[in-house]
Every structure is written in structure tokens, then in C-alpha cells.
Amino acid sequence: MSLREVPRRLADLLPGRSDWTAARRSPGRDLVAGLIVAVVALPLALAFGVSSGLGAQAGLVTAIVAGALAAVFGGSNLQVSGPTGAMTVVLVPIVHAYGSGGVLMVGLMAGLVLLALAALRAGRFAQFLPTSVVEGFTAGIAVVIALQQVPAALGVTGGDGGKVWQVAAGAVAHFAAHPTWAAPLMALAVAAVMLGGARLRPGVPFSLLGVAAATLAAQAFSLDVARIGALPAGLPAPSLGFLDPGMVGTLLPSALAVAALAALESLLCATVADAMSVGERHDPDRELFGQGIANLAAPLLGGVPATAAIARTAVNVRAGARSRLAALTHAAVLAGIVLAAGPLVGRIPLAALAGVLLATTVRMVEVGSLRALARSTRGDAVVLILTFVVTVVFDLVTAVAVGLGLAVVLALRAVARTSRLDQVPLDAGDHSAEERRLLSEHIVAYRFDGPLFFAAAHRFLLELSEVADVRVVILRMSRITALDATGAQILGHAIVRMERRGITVLISGVKPGHGQVLAALGIAGHLRRDGLIFPDTPTAIAHARGLLHDHGLLPATAETGRVATTADLGGGA
């Protein structure tokens, strides 16, 4: 991108008056939808804040600040942003390793990375992520979030081990040794209310009702359960006290992981919102820009890194939202709750929030979709299972890298298998039996079908190296769909090998773009100088028969223009 393009590019990413056209048509529906989303988002924001390790206040701050800024600057009219379970999975090990200050720095750095991705127009590349990888790590995230809730659900304040499954196992062992039943029963009750209620009345915010009932029960019966604790009456003042320039290099890998997850989840969520609505289409680069702005601002107020939330976005769309006003209203309502009801929020039991997240993980997993994907192809099943296992056992970033790498390898393997190198028999026509025998022994035509690239080229080299008992080989290249440097170099090696064995190589039907690749790498330059590259196959065959005639290998009575390959020659390549 040149310097002249920077102002125009920045203008494309900034909000415009057209963003709010829909809000002027039905503001009442957007206000109601925003209120409904806020009711659903409140317990989730609290739960994800606690689960991340920075506390309930961090979750609320993120939902308010990131929710408002992403609504204004983002690329989707319907998307709702805030703390999410997937981001929590990534943040927990960062909190353990670097503390809350490290998380805030990671969020700020991730915001800068997202802005850079938006400037580079990287949003469009998310569509190439395989479904098997997305489904695999989504299911893995659900299991990891569930495991993270085990200590709080069992009323255990601490756990042993670095991995989430180790912490969960330690909490179970501690509970088995000293069982107390108030917390687990509360968590199970809240989860049951959410799951059962969603089946009966999907539009009712049973998460909030369950948390409210659990809080009232804890107060009424003086239950010995851990609470959120006191929250400040308002938002904290902006601060950069967490900045530590010396930690930038150390935290960069974590920041890149957070930025990648924020970009991926936000773009996937925007796609889901488009599919659920009529006539909506998000701008992927603006969405990255909006998430970048949100993640720059949230850490200044003590918030965790944010991303778009699929569950809250789905509620927003189903509630009738038509514009960004709904997501902005959701953030304003949450801010009002913080200002007016902070002491009440602080009394919520942690076990109740654990129940909310346990129910959320159950609803995250689409068993039917996973089963269908696992049955589709063996490769998709392998990628799905491997991504899921690595997510649970190791971490999300490793899982995405491993799953995507395996998916790419399997895709290249599948594409390579579609490439063919066919020996094309020469049509004998009305030649004599002796002429047909000489032609079949001395001239062989090979036709490339499909891409000739690094995943398939070595197989072609082996096949061409096995050519025997011929004088002339014609390489038909008109049906090559793609040619890379590796494929061109392998082709050059095959030509050299055949020429060392005394075989004359002719090439026909080279496309202009492929010819440029060959010329740039110096492949077959001597053939071009010697006039052995032809525009079509019949001309190459005629030249081959002329060479055999000149060397006394073809009877003088043979007609040099009558021979053609069996596949679609007719004057073509």
C-alpha cells in the first residue's frame, strides 16, 4: 500500500453516516433487542471475567467498553462483542505466567496487531479456514471451559497442575477428600434451569433468572459458598501503569495468538449474523479494525481482550435488532448496572456463574454437526479429532496451528491426486502395420492434466524417468491448470534426464503464464532456442515424425501430417 492510498484506506475503515441509516428506521426494536442482550450478557460477562483470572469487574468492563467501540467501529451491524469463552481459554495460562499486567499488555498489543491486519486487508482470508478445524476447536473450547469451572462448581478455591485438566483433576481429588454439597448442587441447578428452560421457552433469559435465584437462596439460607466480592461503583479511570516495554518481546507470541483468535472468532461470528439475517453483509476488514480499537481501549480500563460473541449476537438477531444501536444499547445497559447495582452483583456466588458456563458449553457443541462432519470424509474426521484433542490437552493456539497444518497437507494431497500424467497413444489411422509399430516404439506423447506443483511434481518426475524404448517424447502442457517453481524445476530435471538417455523432448501447448514461469527459472531454454516448443500438439507430432524420418527410423512413405493423439487434438493443443 503506497502513501497516497493511506488516507483513502483509513476513510474506508472509519465509521460513516450510512452505518446508522437502519437505526433511524426502527430504533424501538433496536433498544428492546439491546436490553434483552444485556440481560443475557450480564452473567456471561461476570463469569468469563472470573474465569479469566482478572475478576468479575474485568469482564464487565470488557463487555461495556469493547461492546460499545466494536459496535461503532466494527464491520457488522448486528454483532455483539465482549469477553468470550474461547478468549478465556487463551488468557488463563497468560495470567498464571505473567499476572494481570501481562494480560493487559497482551490485549493492547493484540489490538495493534488487529489494526495492522485491517490495514493489510487480511479479513478476507478467514473464509479459507476449514470447517473441520473450526468445529474441532469449538468442541475443544467447550470441554476446556467446562474443565475450568470444575473448581468453582465443587466449591474448591484452588487446584494443582498447570494444564486445565490437571487443575480439574486436583479439584475433584480435593472435593472427594472434603466434600461440601452447597456449591455443586447450586451449579447443577443453575445449569439445569438454563438448559431445561431454553427447550421450553427459548426467548426467556434463564441464565439471569438462575443466577438471581441462586443468589437469593445463598442469602436466605446463609450458604457457605464463595462470592464475587465487592465491585467498585463505576468504571475505573484509564491507566497505562501496566505497560512494560521490556516485556514486549516476551509477550509477542501471546499477543499474536490473542489477535488471531479475536480475528477468527469475530469474522466467523459476523458470517453467522449475516446468515441469520436478511440482506446483511459485513465488512471483514472493518470488523478487524473495530475489534482492534476495542482491544486497544479495554486494557486501559482493566478489561480483558475481547472478541465478538456468537451466543450474544444470535440473541441480538433473534430479538429483532436491525442496526448497531442494539449492541450500543447493550453496552449502555451494562454500564448502568455497574453504576447502580454493583453491591448486588458482588453477592453472586461463583458456583452460580460456573453453572452458567457449564450450560453454555453444552449449548456450544452441535453434536449433529460434529457427527455429520466426521462421516463426510476420512480427512475431515482426522482433522476434527486431532484439533479437538490438541485443544484439550495442550492449548487453543497449538490446536489451530496443528489442525490447519494437517488440513492443508490433506488438501494438497487431494489436489495432487487429481493431477495426472497420461501416455496418449498415437492414432495409427490408415498406416501400415510396420509404420504403426515404428510409431508406437519411437514416439510417445504425455499429457499433463491438473496442477503441476510441489505436491505432485515428484511423482511426475518418477513416471517420466521410466520412459524407455522411445526416440521422441512430446510433453503436452495445455491442460496444466497451475504451475509453480517446484513443478517447473522438476519438469526441467525430467527433460535433462531424458535427454541424457538420447531421447528428444518436444513441448506443446504452453500457456503464456506458464511460459513466463519456465523462462524466469531458465527451464527448457535450449528447447526454445532450438525450436522444440510448439503451439499445438499436431505440429509437434509432425516435427517428431520428421526427426525420425531424418534419422532413418521412419519409412519415407509415411505422411507427416496424419498422426494425432486420441484426446481432443483436432488442431488444438
JSON list of N, CA, C and O in Angstrom, two decimals, residues 191-204 206 363:
[
{"chain": "A", "resi": 191, "resn": "ALA", "atom": "N", "xyz": [-27.37, -24.69, 35.88]},
{"chain": "A", "resi": 191, "resn": "ALA", "atom": "CA", "xyz": [-27.20, -25.28, 34.55]},
{"chain": "A", "resi": 191, "resn": "ALA", "atom": "C", "xyz": [-28.48, -25.96, 34.08]},
{"chain": "A", "resi": 191, "resn": "ALA", "atom": "O", "xyz": [-28.88, -25.84, 32.91]},
{"chain": "A", "resi": 192, "resn": "ALA", "atom": "N", "xyz": [-29.15, -26.68, 35.00]},
{"chain": "A", "resi": 192, "resn": "ALA", "atom": "CA", "xyz": [-30.39, -27.37, 34.64]},
{"chain": "A", "resi": 192, "resn": "ALA", "atom": "C", "xyz": [-31.48, -26.38, 34.27]},
{"chain": "A", "resi": 192, "resn": "ALA", "atom": "O", "xyz": [-32.24, -26.60, 33.32]},
{"chain": "A", "resi": 193, "resn": "VAL", "atom": "N", "xyz": [-31.57, -25.28, 35.02]},
{"chain": "A", "resi": 193, "resn": "VAL", "atom": "CA", "xyz": [-32.57, -24.26, 34.72]},
{"chain": "A", "resi": 193, "resn": "VAL", "atom": "C", "xyz": [-32.33, -23.67, 33.33]},
{"chain": "A", "resi": 193, "resn": "VAL", "atom": "O", "xyz": [-33.26, -23.47, 32.53]},
{"chain": "A", "resi": 194, "resn": "MET", "atom": "N", "xyz": [-31.07, -23.39, 33.02]},
{"chain": "A", "resi": 194, "resn": "MET", "atom": "CA", "xyz": [-30.75, -22.82, 31.71]},
{"chain": "A", "resi": 194, "resn": "MET", "atom": "C", "xyz": [-31.07, -23.79, 30.58]},
{"chain": "A", "resi": 194, "resn": "MET", "atom": "O", "xyz": [-31.70, -23.43, 29.58]},
{"chain": "A", "resi": 195, "resn": "LEU", "atom": "N", "xyz": [-30.63, -25.02, 30.70]},
{"chain": "A", "resi": 195, "resn": "LEU", "atom": "CA", "xyz": [-30.81, -25.98, 29.61]},
{"chain": "A", "resi": 195, "resn": "LEU", "atom": "C", "xyz": [-32.28, -26.39, 29.46]},
{"chain": "A", "resi": 195, "resn": "LEU", "atom": "O", "xyz": [-32.81, -26.47, 28.35]},
{"chain": "A", "resi": 196, "resn": "GLY", "atom": "N", "xyz": [-32.94, -26.65, 30.60]},
{"chain": "A", "resi": 196, "resn": "GLY", "atom": "CA", "xyz": [-34.35, -27.01, 30.53]},
{"chain": "A", "resi": 196, "resn": "GLY", "atom": "C", "xyz": [-35.22, -25.86, 30.07]},
{"chain": "A", "resi": 196, "resn": "GLY", "atom": "O", "xyz": [-36.12, -26.04, 29.24]},
{"chain": "A", "resi": 197, "resn": "GLY", "atom": "N", "xyz": [-34.94, -24.67, 30.58]},
{"chain": "A", "resi": 197, "resn": "GLY", "atom": "CA", "xyz": [-35.73, -23.51, 30.19]},
{"chain": "A", "resi": 197, "resn": "GLY", "atom": "C", "xyz": [-35.57, -23.16, 28.73]},
{"chain": "A", "resi": 197, "resn": "GLY", "atom": "O", "xyz": [-36.54, -22.73, 28.07]},
{"chain": "A", "resi": 198, "resn": "ALA", "atom": "N", "xyz": [-34.37, -23.31, 28.20]},
{"chain": "A", "resi": 198, "resn": "ALA", "atom": "CA", "xyz": [-34.14, -23.00, 26.79]},
{"chain": "A", "resi": 198, "resn": "ALA", "atom": "C", "xyz": [-34.97, -23.88, 25.88]},
{"chain": "A", "resi": 198, "resn": "ALA", "atom": "O", "xyz": [-35.36, -23.47, 24.77]},
{"chain": "A", "resi": 199, "resn": "ARG", "atom": "N", "xyz": [-35.24, -25.12, 26.30]},
{"chain": "A", "resi": 199, "resn": "ARG", "atom": "CA", "xyz": [-36.07, -26.02, 25.49]},
{"chain": "A", "resi": 199, "resn": "ARG", "atom": "C", "xyz": [-37.54, -25.60, 25.52]},
{"chain": "A", "resi": 199, "resn": "ARG", "atom": "O", "xyz": [-38.24, -25.69, 24.52]},
{"chain": "A", "resi": 200, "resn": "LEU", "atom": "N", "xyz": [-38.00, -25.12, 26.68]},
{"chain": "A", "resi": 200, "resn": "LEU", "atom": "CA", "xyz": [-39.41, -24.78, 26.82]},
{"chain": "A", "resi": 200, "resn": "LEU", "atom": "C", "xyz": [-39.72, -23.38, 26.31]},
{"chain": "A", "resi": 200, "resn": "LEU", "atom": "O", "xyz": [-40.69, -23.19, 25.56]},
{"chain": "A", "resi": 201, "resn": "ARG", "atom": "N", "xyz": [-38.92, -22.40, 26.72]},
{"chain": "A", "resi": 201, "resn": "ARG", "atom": "CA", "xyz": [-39.14, -21.00, 26.34]},
{"chain": "A", "resi": 201, "resn": "ARG", "atom": "C", "xyz": [-37.82, -20.38, 25.92]},
{"chain": "A", "resi": 201, "resn": "ARG", "atom": "O", "xyz": [-37.14, -19.73, 26.74]},
{"chain": "A", "resi": 202, "resn": "PRO", "atom": "N", "xyz": [-37.41, -20.54, 24.66]},
{"chain": "A", "resi": 202, "resn": "PRO", "atom": "CA", "xyz": [-36.10, -20.05, 24.22]},
{"chain": "A", "resi": 202, "resn": "PRO", "atom": "C", "xyz": [-35.90, -18.55, 24.40]},
{"chain": "A", "resi": 202, "resn": "PRO", "atom": "O", "xyz": [-34.77, -18.09, 24.54]},
{"chain": "A", "resi": 203, "resn": "GLY", "atom": "N", "xyz": [-36.96, -17.77, 24.41]},
{"chain": "A", "resi": 203, "resn": "GLY", "atom": "CA", "xyz": [-36.80, -16.32, 24.48]},
{"chain": "A", "resi": 203, "resn": "GLY", "atom": "C", "xyz": [-36.61, -15.78, 25.88]},
{"chain": "A", "resi": 203, "resn": "GLY", "atom": "O", "xyz": [-36.33, -14.59, 26.04]},
{"chain": "A", "resi": 204, "resn": "VAL", "atom": "N", "xyz": [-36.75, -16.60, 26.91]},
{"chain": "A", "resi": 204, "resn": "VAL", "atom": "CA", "xyz": [-36.63, -16.13, 28.29]},
{"chain": "A", "resi": 204, "resn": "VAL", "atom": "C", "xyz": [-35.17, -16.22, 28.75]},
{"chain": "A", "resi": 204, "resn": "VAL", "atom": "O", "xyz": [-34.51, -17.25, 28.53]},
{"chain": "A", "resi": 206, "resn": "PHE", "atom": "N", "xyz": [-33.07, -17.35, 30.97]},
{"chain": "A", "resi": 206, "resn": "PHE", "atom": "CA", "xyz": [-33.00, -18.23, 32.14]},
{"chain": "A", "resi": 206, "resn": "PHE", "atom": "C", "xyz": [-31.64, -18.16, 32.84]},
{"chain": "A", "resi": 206, "resn": "PHE", "atom": "O", "xyz": [-31.55, -18.52, 34.02]},
{"chain": "A", "resi": 363, "resn": "ARG", "atom": "N", "xyz": [-24.36, -26.03, 25.19]},
{"chain": "A", "resi": 363, "resn": "ARG", "atom": "CA", "xyz": [-25.03, -25.45, 24.02]},
{"chain": "A", "resi": 363, "resn": "ARG", "atom": "C", "xyz": [-24.05, -25.07, 22.92]},
{"chain": "A", "resi": 363, "resn": "ARG", "atom": "O", "xyz": [-24.46, -24.83, 21.78]}
]
